PDB file of C-alpha atoms in Angstrom:
ATOM      1  CA  MET A  28       0.360  -0.269  -0.181  1.00 56.00           C
ATOM      2  CA  THR A  29       1.025   3.736  -1.045  1.00 67.00           C
ATOM      3  CA  LEU A  30       1.368   6.699   1.062  1.00 58.00           C
ATOM      4  CA  ASP A  31      -1.248   8.334  -1.106  1.00 68.00           C
ATOM      5  CA  ARG A  32      -2.725   5.500  -0.935  1.00 68.00           C
ATOM      6  CA  ALA A  33      -3.007   4.916   2.722  1.00 60.00           C
ATOM      7  CA  PHE A  34      -3.873   9.384   2.932  1.00 63.00           C
ATOM      8  CA  GLU A  35      -6.828   8.488   0.868  1.00 67.00           C
ATOM      9  CA  ILE A  36      -8.083   5.829   2.695  1.00 65.00           C
ATOM     10  CA  PHE A  37      -6.371   6.715   6.892  1.00 62.00           C
ATOM     11  CA  GLY A  38      -5.637  10.018   6.149  1.00 63.00           C
ATOM     12  CA  PRO A  39      -2.820  11.769   7.748  1.00 62.00           C
ATOM     13  CA  PRO A  40      -2.570  10.750  11.112  1.00 63.00           C
ATOM     14  CA  ALA A  41      -3.994   7.215  11.553  1.00 62.00           C
ATOM     15  CA  VAL A  42      -0.731   6.917   8.428  1.00 58.00           C
ATOM     16  CA  ILE A  43       1.697   8.575  10.479  1.00 63.00           C
ATOM     17  CA  ILE A  44       0.222   6.137  14.148  1.00 73.00           C
ATOM     18  CA  ALA A  45       0.540   3.174  11.707  1.00 68.00           C
ATOM     19  CA  ILE A  46       3.910   3.894  11.108  1.00 70.00           C
ATOM     20  CA  ILE A  47       4.615   4.957  14.176  1.00 73.00           C
ATOM     21  CA  LYS A  48       3.340   1.680  15.611  1.00 84.00           C
ATOM     22  CA  LEU A  49       4.922  -0.010  12.861  1.00 81.00           C
ATOM     23  CA  LEU A  50       8.606   1.140  13.689  1.00 80.00           C
ATOM     24  CA  ALA A  51       7.955   0.752  17.479  1.00 85.00           C
ATOM     25  CA  ASP A  52       7.286  -3.145  15.902  1.00 86.00           C
ATOM     26  CA  LEU A  53      10.094  -3.354  14.289  1.00 86.00           C
ATOM     27  CA  ILE A  54      12.273  -1.915  17.249  1.00 87.00           C
ATOM     28  CA  ILE A  55      11.382  -4.645  19.244  1.00 88.00           C
ATOM     29  CA  ALA A  56      11.209  -7.406  17.386  1.00 86.00           C
ATOM     30  CA  TRP A  57      15.057  -6.337  16.891  1.00 84.00           C
ATOM     31  CA  ASN A  58      15.693  -5.944  19.824  1.00 84.00           C
ATOM     32  CA  ASN A  59      14.068  -9.379  20.622  1.00 82.00           C
ATOM     33  CA  ARG A  60      15.715 -10.620  17.799  1.00 76.00           C
ATOM     34  CA  ARG A  61      19.247  -9.701  19.299  1.00 76.00           C
ATOM     35  CA  GLN A  62      18.244 -11.159  22.906  1.00 76.00           C
ATOM     36  CA  LYS A  63      16.719 -13.991  21.212  1.00 72.00           C
ATOM     37  CA  THR A  64      20.472 -13.635  19.023  1.00 67.00           C
ATOM     38  CA  GLU A  65      22.587 -13.429  21.420  1.00 67.00           C
ATOM     39  CA  GLU A  66      20.448 -16.559  23.636  1.00 66.00           C
ATOM     40  CA  LEU A  67      19.939 -19.029  20.822  1.00 61.00           C
ATOM     41  CA  GLY A  68      22.910 -18.141  18.927  1.00 58.00           C
ATOM     42  CA  GLN A  69      21.235 -19.576  15.248  1.00 56.00           C
ATOM     43  CA  SER A  70      18.217 -20.546  16.336  1.00 57.00           C
ATOM     44  CA  GLY A  71      16.570 -17.091  17.511  1.00 53.00           C
ATOM     45  CA  GLY A  72      17.017 -15.438  13.925  1.00 60.00           C
ATOM     46  CA  GLN A  73      15.014 -18.084  12.988  1.00 69.00           C
ATOM     47  CA  TRP A  74      12.308 -17.019  15.488  1.00 67.00           C
ATOM     48  CA  LEU A  75      12.589 -13.751  14.357  1.00 69.00           C
ATOM     49  CA  LEU A  76      12.423 -13.951  11.073  1.00 77.00           C
ATOM     50  CA  THR A  77       8.798 -16.734  11.103  1.00 84.00           C
ATOM     51  CA  THR A  78       7.938 -13.030  14.013  1.00 84.00           C
ATOM     52  CA  LEU A  79       8.398 -11.418  10.810  1.00 83.00           C
ATOM     53  CA  GLN A  80       6.963 -13.539   8.452  1.00 85.00           C
ATOM     54  CA  LYS A  81       3.975 -14.094  10.370  1.00 88.00           C
ATOM     55  CA  GLN A  82       3.625 -10.220  10.873  1.00 87.00           C
ATOM     56  CA  LEU A  83       3.884  -9.214   7.132  1.00 86.00           C
ATOM     57  CA  GLY A  84       1.361 -11.904   6.319  1.00 89.00           C
ATOM     58  CA  GLU A  85      -0.527 -10.588   8.979  1.00 88.00           C
ATOM     59  CA  GLU A  86      -0.471  -7.205   7.449  1.00 87.00           C
ATOM     60  CA  ARG A  87      -0.667  -8.485   3.646  1.00 88.00           C
ATOM     61  CA  GLN A  88      -3.957  -9.263   5.740  1.00 89.00           C
ATOM     62  CA  GLU A  89      -5.494  -6.468   6.683  1.00 87.00           C
ATOM     63  CA  ARG A  90      -4.194  -4.637   3.399  1.00 86.00           C
ATOM     64  CA  ILE A  91      -6.324  -6.952   1.587  1.00 88.00           C
ATOM     65  CA  ASN A  92      -9.439  -6.478   3.762  1.00 88.00           C
ATOM     66  CA  LEU A  93      -8.554  -2.431   4.160  1.00 86.00           C
ATOM     67  CA  GLY A  94      -9.118  -2.788  -0.024  1.00 86.00           C
ATOM     68  CA  GLN A  95     -11.649  -4.737   0.363  1.00 90.00           C
ATOM     69  CA  GLU A  96     -13.481  -2.306   2.033  1.00 88.00           C
ATOM     70  CA  VAL A  97     -12.627   0.571   0.561  1.00 87.00           C
ATOM     71  CA  SER A  98     -14.081  -0.625  -2.182  1.00 89.00           C
ATOM     72  CA  GLU A  99     -17.196  -1.765  -0.424  1.00 90.00           C
ATOM     73  CA  VAL A 100     -17.671   2.395   0.125  1.00 89.00           C
ATOM     74  CA  ARG A 101     -16.625   2.931  -3.307  1.00 88.00           C
ATOM     75  CA  SER A 102     -19.253   0.912  -4.508  1.00 91.00           C
ATOM     76  CA  GLU A 103     -22.259   2.461  -1.883  1.00 90.00           C
ATOM     77  CA  LEU A 104     -20.479   6.103  -2.305  1.00 88.00           C
ATOM     78  CA  ALA A 105     -21.200   5.456  -6.111  1.00 91.00           C
ATOM     79  CA  THR A 106     -24.984   3.939  -5.077  1.00 92.00           C
ATOM     80  CA  VAL A 107     -25.692   6.866  -2.995  1.00 91.00           C
ATOM     81  CA  ARG A 108     -24.167   9.195  -5.952  1.00 91.00           C
ATOM     82  CA  GLY A 109     -26.905   7.455  -8.621  1.00 92.00           C
ATOM     83  CA  GLU A 110     -29.445   7.714  -6.561  1.00 92.00           C
ATOM     84  CA  LEU A 111     -28.729  11.649  -5.384  1.00 91.00           C
ATOM     85  CA  ALA A 112     -28.686  12.704  -9.215  1.00 92.00           C
ATOM     86  CA  ALA A 113     -31.742  10.581  -9.914  1.00 93.00           C
ATOM     87  CA  LEU A 114     -33.080  12.456  -6.649  1.00 92.00           C
ATOM     88  CA  GLY A 115     -32.361  15.540  -8.232  1.00 93.00           C
ATOM     89  CA  GLU A 116     -33.711  15.029 -11.451  1.00 94.00           C
ATOM     90  CA  ARG A 117     -36.449  14.686  -9.475  1.00 94.00           C
ATOM     91  CA  ASN A 118     -36.736  17.418  -7.595  1.00 93.00           C
ATOM     92  CA  LYS A 119     -36.080  19.357 -10.645  1.00 95.00           C
ATOM     93  CA  HIS A 120     -39.183  17.878 -11.994  1.00 95.00           C
ATOM     94  CA  LEU A 121     -41.509  18.442  -9.123  1.00 94.00           C
ATOM     95  CA  HIS A 122     -40.279  22.594  -9.237  1.00 95.00           C
ATOM     96  CA  GLU A 123     -41.293  22.413 -13.002  1.00 96.00           C
ATOM     97  CA  GLU A 124     -44.673  21.271 -11.586  1.00 95.00           C
ATOM     98  CA  ASN A 125     -44.962  23.004  -8.769  1.00 95.00           C
ATOM     99  CA  THR A 126     -43.876  25.805 -10.424  1.00 95.00           C
ATOM    100  CA  ARG A 127     -46.188  25.287 -13.554  1.00 96.00           C
ATOM    101  CA  LEU A 128     -49.249  24.556 -10.322  1.00 95.00           C
ATOM    102  CA  LEU A 129     -48.557  28.659  -9.332  1.00 95.00           C
ATOM    103  CA  THR A 130     -48.929  29.939 -12.130  1.00 95.00           C
ATOM    104  CA  GLU A 131     -52.171  28.212 -13.229  1.00 95.00           C
ATOM    105  CA  ASN A 132     -52.808  29.087  -9.482  1.00 94.00           C
ATOM    106  CA  ALA A 133     -52.587  32.526  -9.628  1.00 95.00           C
ATOM    107  CA  GLU A 134     -54.434  32.416 -13.011  1.00 94.00           C
ATOM    108  CA  LEU A 135     -57.307  30.309 -11.080  1.00 93.00           C
ATOM    109  CA  ARG A 136     -56.762  33.482  -8.424  1.00 93.00           C
ATOM    110  CA  ALA A 137     -57.319  36.278 -11.069  1.00 93.00           C
ATOM    111  CA  THR A 138     -59.830  34.556 -12.889  1.00 93.00           C
ATOM    112  CA  VAL A 139     -61.754  34.330  -9.423  1.00 93.00           C
ATOM    113  CA  GLY A 140     -61.050  37.507  -8.886  1.00 92.00           C
ATOM    114  CA  ASN A 141     -62.509  39.343 -12.400  1.00 92.00           C
ATOM    115  CA  LEU A 142     -65.608  37.172 -11.530  1.00 91.00           C
ATOM    116  CA  THR A 143     -65.989  37.865  -7.820  1.00 91.00           C
ATOM    117  CA  GLY A 144     -65.629  41.779  -9.495  1.00 90.00           C
ATOM    118  CA  GLU A 145     -68.608  41.164 -11.804  1.00 90.00           C
ATOM    119  CA  ASN A 146     -70.785  39.478  -9.266  1.00 90.00           C
ATOM    120  CA  LEU A 147     -70.071  42.614  -7.271  1.00 89.00           C
ATOM    121  CA  ARG A 148     -71.180  44.827 -10.207  1.00 89.00           C
ATOM    122  CA  TYR A 149     -74.174  41.988 -11.029  1.00 90.00           C
ATOM    123  CA  SER A 150     -75.201  42.607  -7.469  1.00 89.00           C
ATOM    124  CA  ALA A 151     -74.947  46.396  -7.280  1.00 88.00           C
ATOM    125  CA  GLU A 152     -77.292  46.873 -10.928  1.00 90.00           C
ATOM    126  CA  SER A 153     -79.628  43.937  -9.099  1.00 90.00           C
ATOM    127  CA  GLU A 154     -80.196  45.499  -6.511  1.00 91.00           C
ATOM    128  CA  SER A 155     -80.229  48.983  -8.030  1.00 90.00           C
ATOM    129  CA  LEU A 156     -83.277  47.737 -10.490  1.00 91.00           C
ATOM    130  CA  LYS A 157     -85.193  45.973  -7.538  1.00 93.00           C
ATOM    131  CA  ARG A 158     -84.978  49.120  -6.258  1.00 93.00           C
ATOM    132  CA  ASP A 159     -86.463  51.319  -8.659  1.00 92.00           C
ATOM    133  CA  LEU A 160     -89.259  47.928 -10.086  1.00 93.00           C
ATOM    134  CA  ARG A 161     -90.252  48.499  -6.242  1.00 94.00           C
ATOM    135  CA  ILE A 162     -90.417  52.314  -7.400  1.00 95.00           C
ATOM    136  CA  ALA A 163     -92.435  51.716 -10.765  1.00 94.00           C
ATOM    137  CA  TRP A 164     -94.613  49.249  -8.312  1.00 95.00           C
ATOM    138  CA  ARG A 165     -95.182  52.142  -6.132  1.00 95.00           C
ATOM    139  CA  ARG A 166     -95.989  54.778  -8.350  1.00 94.00           C
ATOM    140  CA  LEU A 167     -98.675  52.010 -10.785  1.00 94.00           C
ATOM    141  CA  ASP A 168     -99.938  52.185  -7.491  1.00 93.00           C
ATOM    142  CA  GLU A 169    -100.155  55.455  -7.060  1.00 93.00           C
ATOM    143  CA  LEU A 170    -101.148  55.674 -10.683  1.00 94.00           C
ATOM    144  CA  GLU A 171    -103.975  53.554 -10.145  1.00 94.00           C
ATOM    145  CA  PHE A 172    -105.530  54.800  -7.087  1.00 94.00           C
ATOM    146  CA  GLU A 173    -105.381  58.447  -9.191  1.00 93.00           C
ATOM    147  CA  ASN A 174    -106.916  56.628 -12.359  1.00 94.00           C
ATOM    148  CA  GLN A 175    -109.630  55.517  -9.643  1.00 94.00           C
ATOM    149  CA  ALA A 176    -110.121  58.361  -7.879  1.00 92.00           C
ATOM    150  CA  GLN A 177    -110.491  60.066 -11.608  1.00 94.00           C
ATOM    151  CA  ALA A 178    -112.475  57.248 -12.549  1.00 92.00           C
ATOM    152  CA  ASN A 179    -115.079  57.593  -9.483  1.00 93.00           C
ATOM    153  CA  GLN A 180    -115.060  61.264  -9.638  1.00 93.00           C
ATOM    154  CA  LEU A 181    -116.232  61.167 -14.269  1.00 92.00           C
ATOM    155  CA  LEU A 182    -119.084  58.114 -12.428  1.00 91.00           C
ATOM    156  CA  ARG A 183    -119.937  60.636  -9.810  1.00 91.00           C
ATOM    157  CA  THR A 184    -120.262  63.978 -12.803  1.00 91.00           C
ATOM    158  CA  ALA A 185    -121.725  61.893 -15.387  1.00 89.00           C
ATOM    159  CA  ARG A 186    -124.485  60.739 -12.563  1.00 87.00           C
ATOM    160  CA  THR A 187    -124.737  64.054 -11.726  1.00 87.00           C
ATOM    161  CA  GLU A 188    -125.109  65.452 -14.951  1.00 84.00           C
ATOM    162  CA  GLU A 189    -127.699  62.160 -15.795  1.00 80.00           C
ATOM    163  CA  SER A 190    -130.002  63.323 -12.709  1.00 80.00           C
ATOM    164  CA  HIS A 191    -129.690  66.700 -13.572  1.00 74.00           C
ATOM    165  CA  GLU A 192    -130.369  65.677 -16.962  1.00 70.00           C
ATOM    166  CA  GLY A 193    -133.532  63.759 -16.032  1.00 63.00           C
ATOM    167  CA  THR A 194    -135.196  66.667 -14.429  1.00 62.00           C
ATOM    168  CA  GLU A 195    -134.505  69.165 -17.012  1.00 59.00           C
ATOM    169  CA  ALA A 196    -136.112  66.617 -19.351  1.00 53.00           C
ATOM    170  CA  LYS A 197    -139.044  66.500 -17.700  1.00 54.00           C
ATOM    171  CA  PRO A 198    -141.970  69.505 -18.788  1.00 54.00           C
ATOM    172  CA  GLN A 199    -141.783  71.206 -14.921  1.00 52.00           C
ATOM    173  CA  PRO A 200    -145.787  71.860 -13.360  1.00 48.00           C
TER     174      PRO A 200
END
């Protein structure tokens, strides 16, 4: 694993800590090897070689596992990016639909406003016509009353004239 790759995966602090730990492990292993070599001679060197090979194998396996985890995370990240792109597209369509509906709503509000204005105008005209109709009915009632009064007056006048004509037509004794 390269340092750039380690920086990508772990970030600088983790890499530094890993290097320090590895160096500490190597120093400890080196000191142990020296001690073992002195104590055991030739077999100590073999022990150190086996230990280092074991540690190296574990580190290789750990790097393989980390590589697999990184691949899985990248795959999941690609999936999430795809989902985000789809959501972004859906959001764009919803925004366009919302804009269209807001425009339509504004047009409908304007139409309702116009109709309300017309309704108020017609209502005012209706009230005016009702008032005019009431006035006309009152005037008609007045005219009928006057007409009836005149008819009654004419009838009385005609009867009075008939009665005067009847008395004038008869010879007076």
